[in-house]
Amino acid sequence: MLSELAIRVLKAKDAHSALAIIESGVPIDMLFTDVVMPGTLRSPELARQARERLPNIAVLFTSGYTENAIVHGGRLDDGTNC
């Protein structure tokens, strides 16, 4: 859908692959990530590392399942804004 809107989309199979794309130097404006991802690197850590490398990157978390992934006791993890 984003590609149909003429937005360039770079896909990664997991957070480590996404971080490799971020580290490649290709211009990236936004990280659109699932809250629950395959692999050992979780999306909040991916977002933190992405912001270390690209301080102005926007991060959008999405998922069909978010229980306790970034919300704990009704509060978002530190550094996570909605």
XYZ file of N, CA and C in Angstrom:
246
model
N 0.823 -1.185 0.000
C 0.000 0.000 0.000
C 0.878 1.264 0.000
N 1.935 1.253 0.793
C 2.811 2.426 0.834
C 3.505 2.633 -0.513
N 3.918 1.556 -1.146
C 4.556 1.667 -2.461
C 3.612 2.271 -3.485
N 2.333 1.933 -3.391
C 1.340 2.498 -4.308
C 1.199 4.005 -4.127
N 1.607 4.517 -2.968
C 1.570 5.954 -2.704
C 2.897 6.627 -3.047
N 3.736 5.904 -3.779
C 5.045 6.393 -4.227
C 6.009 6.600 -3.066
N 5.826 5.831 -2.009
C 6.757 5.839 -0.887
C 7.693 4.659 -1.075
N 8.992 4.924 -1.026
C 9.963 3.839 -1.182
C 9.982 3.018 0.100
N 9.801 1.728 -0.036
C 9.729 0.814 1.098
C 10.916 -0.149 1.036
N 11.628 -0.254 2.137
C 12.720 -1.216 2.271
C 12.249 -2.267 3.265
N 12.294 -3.534 2.887
C 11.766 -4.602 3.732
C 12.897 -5.381 4.383
N 12.632 -5.828 5.613
C 13.574 -6.670 6.339
C 12.809 -7.819 6.976
N 13.434 -8.999 7.015
C 12.748 -10.173 7.564
C 12.738 -10.202 9.079
N 13.656 -9.454 9.715
C 13.713 -9.399 11.172
C 14.453 -8.128 11.583
N 14.569 -7.919 12.874
C 15.176 -6.682 13.377
C 16.659 -6.574 13.014
N 17.383 -7.688 13.045
C 18.803 -7.638 12.676
C 18.966 -7.214 11.218
N 18.109 -7.708 10.345
C 18.153 -7.315 8.932
C 17.797 -5.845 8.777
N 16.836 -5.392 9.542
C 16.447 -3.977 9.494
C 17.599 -3.089 9.949
N 18.277 -3.507 11.010
C 19.414 -2.728 11.499
C 20.528 -2.683 10.461
N 20.735 -3.767 9.746
C 21.744 -3.777 8.681
C 21.390 -2.772 7.589
N 20.113 -2.678 7.255
C 19.674 -1.683 6.263
C 19.925 -0.281 6.794
N 19.586 -0.055 8.042
C 19.802 1.267 8.657
C 21.281 1.618 8.633
N 22.133 0.652 8.937
C 23.577 0.895 8.966
C 24.193 1.031 7.578
N 23.460 0.673 6.534
C 23.989 0.750 5.169
C 24.171 2.178 4.671
N 23.508 3.108 5.327
C 23.633 4.504 4.917
C 22.546 4.984 3.981
N 21.652 4.098 3.577
C 20.544 4.503 2.722
C 19.661 5.479 3.504
N 19.172 6.549 2.869
C 18.316 7.500 3.586
C 17.016 6.842 4.054
N 16.704 7.006 5.328
C 15.489 6.442 5.908
C 14.816 7.516 6.759
N 13.541 7.738 6.514
C 12.776 8.717 7.280
C 11.999 8.091 8.424
N 11.531 6.843 8.206
C 10.685 6.224 9.209
C 10.934 4.724 9.290
N 10.937 4.226 10.518
C 11.001 2.793 10.777
C 9.593 2.354 11.151
N 9.029 1.478 10.344
C 7.680 0.942 10.563
C 7.877 -0.510 10.966
N 7.642 -0.822 12.231
C 7.990 -2.138 12.745
C 6.846 -2.784 13.498
N 6.790 -4.085 13.402
C 5.837 -4.851 14.189
C 6.344 -4.900 15.625
N 5.442 -4.865 16.577
C 5.841 -4.938 17.977
C 6.439 -6.305 18.288
N 5.842 -7.354 17.775
C 6.329 -8.706 18.003
C 7.016 -9.169 16.726
N 8.335 -9.375 16.808
C 9.123 -9.717 15.629
C 9.857 -11.028 15.830
N 10.185 -11.714 14.737
C 11.006 -12.926 14.862
C 12.443 -12.561 15.220
N 13.144 -13.502 15.798
C 14.546 -13.278 16.126
C 14.750 -12.821 17.554
N 16.006 -12.563 17.874
C 16.366 -12.223 19.250
C 16.329 -10.733 19.548
N 16.438 -9.899 18.529
C 16.402 -8.452 18.720
C 14.954 -7.985 18.653
N 14.450 -7.430 19.720
C 13.052 -7.006 19.802
C 12.876 -5.594 19.247
N 11.659 -5.267 18.862
C 11.391 -3.991 18.198
C 11.732 -2.762 19.052
N 11.490 -2.731 20.372
C 11.912 -1.542 21.133
C 13.428 -1.335 21.097
N 14.185 -2.435 21.122
C 15.642 -2.322 21.035
C 16.065 -1.907 19.625
N 15.386 -2.411 18.622
C 15.644 -1.973 17.248
C 15.426 -0.475 17.136
N 14.322 0.010 17.681
C 14.025 1.441 17.629
C 15.105 2.253 18.340
N 15.545 1.782 19.504
C 16.588 2.491 20.250
C 17.878 2.556 19.443
N 18.271 1.428 18.856
C 19.503 1.405 18.066
C 19.362 2.224 16.787
N 18.196 2.208 16.191
C 17.965 3.017 14.991
C 18.121 4.497 15.325
N 17.579 4.913 16.466
C 17.681 6.318 16.866
C 19.104 6.708 17.232
N 19.898 5.764 17.706
C 21.316 6.063 17.956
C 22.013 6.413 16.650
N 21.663 5.709 15.578
C 22.308 5.907 14.288
C 21.662 7.030 13.478
N 20.354 7.164 13.611
C 19.591 8.187 12.884
C 18.698 8.928 13.884
N 19.221 9.931 14.568
C 18.475 10.592 15.649
C 17.119 11.163 15.237
N 16.940 11.500 13.980
C 15.673 12.108 13.543
C 14.685 11.102 12.954
N 14.996 9.815 13.024
C 14.109 8.820 12.437
C 12.805 8.733 13.246
N 11.707 8.687 12.545
C 10.415 8.443 13.184
C 10.238 6.932 13.311
N 9.589 6.491 14.377
C 9.349 5.066 14.584
C 7.859 4.854 14.790
N 7.297 3.940 14.010
C 5.890 3.576 14.130
C 5.813 2.101 14.477
N 5.282 1.806 15.672
C 5.056 0.427 16.087
C 3.639 0.035 15.689
N 3.501 -1.176 15.184
C 2.182 -1.689 14.841
C 2.144 -3.179 15.132
N 0.973 -3.691 15.412
C 0.843 -5.126 15.610
C -0.610 -5.499 15.850
N -0.903 -6.740 15.600
C -2.200 -7.280 15.955
C -2.176 -7.848 17.363
N -0.970 -7.962 17.929
C -0.801 -8.519 19.269
C 0.221 -7.676 20.000
N -0.211 -6.953 21.021
C 0.704 -6.064 21.728
C 0.752 -6.296 23.230
N 0.032 -7.272 23.730
C -0.026 -7.467 25.178
C 1.374 -7.588 25.777
N 1.706 -6.642 26.652
C 2.969 -6.620 27.396
C 4.213 -6.461 26.522
N 4.050 -6.123 25.266
C 5.225 -5.975 24.410
C 5.915 -4.635 24.629
N 5.156 -3.537 24.629
C 5.721 -2.220 24.921
C 4.904 -1.492 25.968
N 3.822 -2.108 26.434
C 2.974 -1.507 27.452
C 3.017 -2.394 28.689
N 3.312 -1.779 29.823
C 3.400 -2.524 31.077
C 2.622 -1.774 32.145
N 1.620 -2.408 32.698
C 0.798 -1.754 33.716
C 0.107 -0.511 33.197
N -0.242 -0.541 31.902
C -0.929 0.603 31.307
C -0.014 1.735 30.887
N 1.289 1.549 31.022
C 2.258 2.596 30.647
C 3.182 2.074 29.556
N 3.502 2.971 28.620
C 4.467 2.634 27.567
C 5.873 2.582 28.154
N 6.737 1.785 27.551
C 8.135 1.770 27.953
C 8.705 3.173 27.842
N 9.718 3.476 28.672
C 10.392 4.769 28.594
C 10.902 5.000 27.177
N 10.762 6.218 26.690
C 11.220 6.575 25.357
C 10.249 6.216 24.247
N 9.099 5.609 24.594
C 8.093 5.254 23.603
C 6.941 6.228 23.731
N 6.640 6.939 22.666
C 5.572 7.921 22.669
C 4.450 7.470 21.746
N 3.245 7.922 22.050
C 2.140 7.615 21.139
C 1.566 8.898 20.587
